[in-house]
């Protein structure tokens, strides 16, 4: 076959070269089978002349399936016919379109899943794809669709199944745990080093002496064996890292690969003590060099021998702009001596004076495995950041180290011989440099700092060849590449196999073949054509560590073959193979296991549906699966097995889709439609009593839950389930219900609840269920009686009212306040002159109140049977369908509200209130004087809460709950389903015309002030909405110690005002004397204050806490007061919770605040010595003047927050035209910020600001600079950044324009003297100041921009793990 050069300068068959000119067909194949855990999407770009049979071969190769065990079908057309796998027709002849995407589906063949190909199946060799195009790829994986990449490169498979099959290269990858690419690169390099791998295999682990989990050599041995013998594509390294003593957090820490090499070698040496491998690391990797200083006057030389494991090579000399071009040049610079002269002269022991000297390094011995570290990471002293040097540095495949060995025979007669430093100085050759003159960078730069002026002396003198240097040729076999920046990146390794001389890229789990050209791409720089590595990416991907091996046939070893393994390794291989086979079998079982949700209504444990997960093999029969579900739901001994069956179930619609009669022996895989990752349905384990018979469920049926309504007892029965067909008529449906409920079909009324209390009477006899809106799962209410209620319009009938009440009734848990002595004293009149008498009265009062409360509960039950329930429609959400309200009490049926009953209710409530007052020994005094100690809210009790409480009703979605106006009955205080939006919006617009609307008052503005009296009660009689309460004992015991709870069933359309009035008998005080708090899931409590708001935002089982204390009146607002301390570390301090009223002046609010501040905060203030000002988060804002009026001059809302600021002198703010600015001086010479000072300006002029600043500081006006602070108050900034980072002296004449925008009080302005220079600091002083500033700013929450990222130190723990400090969290 004729060969021609390809683009990569390799010879390829000419027919392939010509094939590149013909059109190509892009095939996208979606695997729809269940043969693998994750369905793959394959992409093939084939010549148009490719035959269909060849297409099947290529798909088989790429999908790792056995050819002939799957079908291919068109994926985007209606014709799902399969392609012929034996056809020799070309792709274009078969309907494929060149230049377009052709979608195919890979499907099961004859109902059988495709067989996954093993390594021996030979599918790898059957691929017609160019092997070099598949494998020639290194570096980070390109994104899909990258131009110039082969299909394999542009669509890499990341599926779990791709890890199961070994790469075509024969090598196994390593899974990246998270950021362990640096570890994977080093492990693959050590594995591909024959001498290290063989020595590791020869070491035998003694299990009796050490735990295998913590043995680093043993886990490395296991890993190397798996890399050599496993059939997987990639294996995990978690066992190795666990032996290091690392936890899962270490996987998220990226470290330097050279640092890891050092630490790992040290750990191995420690573990290998007293073994044959004790000196292995030194034998393979350790070299020696001489560190010398020679006097240039007398020739006296002082020297010392150091050992090294790697040689660090500088990329770019310190201070130079030009980098070394090659490794050889960097090595020459490494051994180039430096002249010590001038101030750096050396004190010669022989001359007894300081003389010029020459200092340098000479290599004495090179290791068998030579490691070169290219020092690409440096520190930029201009930006004070770590940087990566991406300059080009070439390296040869064969490196001759002969020129760098010390072969000088002549030596000075007088020399000072130092002993070999040995293991003490083991490591890199720079570990103990003698000269402190040029290593004063305290270890920041690990290399030898070379003076750029001495560049002319870089070239070494020619060395005299000798026998010792003739064999110092080293062969490159590993290049560890770093891609990224100094802040982070990715490591991978390019390694040459000593078996076949082929280079491979080991990129985590991906292993591929590469060429010498790919190695040259790792030199760095951006010169030449780089292909994928062009542009910015090219400069960041370059070689970081090089490992060479000495070319010595007598020492060069080969990899141990499996047959040559030591016996202990053979046993280990067998154990690992068995473990892998077991894992493979388990995966096979998992792949054929159906996992589906299982439900069951357990007859004993609970009446709610129990949920579990059924995992059954696809070949198990329905009978076996039923037995598994029976045990899973723990029904053994409760229900016989033959009284259980599995049925198809839809949890979302609560719909029983079908049963499986006569299919007990059918495999579950067929019943469920195969093994899938998820199913669109569930299974229900249905049970029956022995005397019952299972009802068959057929596909197409709908399920109906039927509730029987009894108007005589006002009860709704639990549901009875029946099944019907959508094409049945209403008449047929009624007959079906009559059979199930034994009711008369002639008088039957059927009400369908379509969704959320949407009730619809179905009465057209011939109409089908489908036409009426029935679906899979439905809920109906039926009533059958001779009652005249049948003649009434449905929306006016008792049936509708009962169902409406049932749909709107919610259950609430209400915690009542503890009846403590203090609470009772508020009820007792002030006429008690003696404490003991008051105490006695309290006891009697408590007992009598409890008796009255018990009587009141019974009375409320009786009253509820006499009152008329208001008929209304509601858009509110229906409560959940449970049996909690199936037997609820309801008012007696009547068509019109009975005024006499309402009057009786009112009279009875007043009588009850009077009896409670009488039990207290007197009558109530004025509420404001009776509850002086009950003003505090929960924020006062927990005064450390700095955030404002949000009212629970603000969180709800309903805001249209103003008092409604009814033309017939007058204003009512419930939203009863009238056109509430139109009514409230029109009334609101009239009432609030020309005025700012607020939602946060104690109650909404209703349009008139006459609807409520001063106690907030409605003047008009209101309709009665359902309310029933009963005692409740809390299960958690929180109700002990006097705490009482009641369980309230209430119509959620009731207003908060009416709800509170209904609670009065249980609380023991009037509704104006207690507050309602809604409790959320996290036990946070928020007060509900809008009396006209309904309970529509509440739902079943919500919790409410009642607390004694005066509730807000109309126009009152609860306000949190914080003290502003501008020069304190914590400038915002909570003081008190108080109440401000609409129309109150600021001075009046200050007068009311003063006694509270004195009693609660020990602040005795004069009214002229403090001010109030706006608070926005932590920022101080507008200063409130004494004559300002709330709601007129100052907008106020519920849970409002305000700053109180104590003044040093008289108030300077007299009018709103003034501007108060907080200023702070920056003193560069002292690196110090002065305290805040307030400056009051008469205008927004920049000139006036500068004049005021010059006046208070003494800085000449022409030398004064100023800048606006950034962020929230106090606008903290580091003293190391303020001088450069702020926008000093903006070119504006007024403060209210860009970039200042100072339009309100409280802005922060920094200023300085422009002639003052920053204080000069040494490096130590700067570092110390940096630490102090970092600590200060972190406490205030300021982000420290200059703080470097703290890296966790790389450690390998020989004792199994780190010892954590118990005091360190």
Short mmCIF file of N, CA and C in Angstrom, two decimals, residues 30-36 39 65 70 106-108 113-114:
data_model
loop_
_atom_site.label_atom_id
_atom_site.label_comp_id
_atom_site.label_asym_id
_atom_site.label_seq_id
_atom_site.Cartn_x
_atom_site.Cartn_y
_atom_site.Cartn_z
N UNK A 30 -27.88 7.89 19.76
CA UNK A 30 -28.36 7.90 21.16
C UNK A 30 -28.61 6.46 21.60
N UNK A 31 -27.92 6.06 22.66
CA UNK A 31 -28.10 4.72 23.21
C UNK A 31 -29.38 4.73 24.07
N UNK A 32 -30.42 4.02 23.61
CA UNK A 32 -31.70 3.98 24.34
C UNK A 32 -31.89 2.68 25.12
N UNK A 33 -30.85 1.85 25.15
CA UNK A 33 -30.98 0.57 25.85
C UNK A 33 -30.69 0.75 27.34
N UNK A 34 -30.90 -0.31 28.09
CA UNK A 34 -30.60 -0.31 29.52
C UNK A 34 -29.37 -1.15 29.84
N UNK A 35 -28.51 -1.34 28.83
CA UNK A 35 -27.33 -2.18 29.05
C UNK A 35 -26.32 -1.50 29.95
N UNK A 36 -26.36 -0.18 29.99
CA UNK A 36 -25.42 0.57 30.82
C UNK A 36 -26.19 1.43 31.81
N UNK A 39 -27.15 6.22 29.78
CA UNK A 39 -27.26 6.13 28.34
C UNK A 39 -26.33 7.16 27.69
N UNK A 65 -19.83 -2.38 22.57
CA UNK A 65 -20.80 -3.47 22.47
C UNK A 65 -20.27 -4.50 21.48
N UNK A 70 -27.13 -5.49 18.68
CA UNK A 70 -27.95 -4.29 18.81
C UNK A 70 -28.43 -3.89 17.43
N UNK A 106 -29.78 3.70 19.10
CA UNK A 106 -29.24 2.36 19.32
C UNK A 106 -30.24 1.63 20.20
N UNK A 107 -30.84 0.54 19.69
CA UNK A 107 -31.93 -0.14 20.40
C UNK A 107 -31.58 -1.60 20.65
N UNK A 108 -32.41 -2.24 21.49
CA UNK A 108 -32.25 -3.67 21.76
C UNK A 108 -32.52 -4.47 20.49
N UNK A 113 -30.95 -7.06 25.45
CA UNK A 113 -30.02 -5.95 25.57
C UNK A 113 -28.71 -6.26 24.87
N UNK A 114 -27.99 -5.23 24.40
CA UNK A 114 -26.68 -5.47 23.76
C UNK A 114 -25.69 -6.05 24.77
#
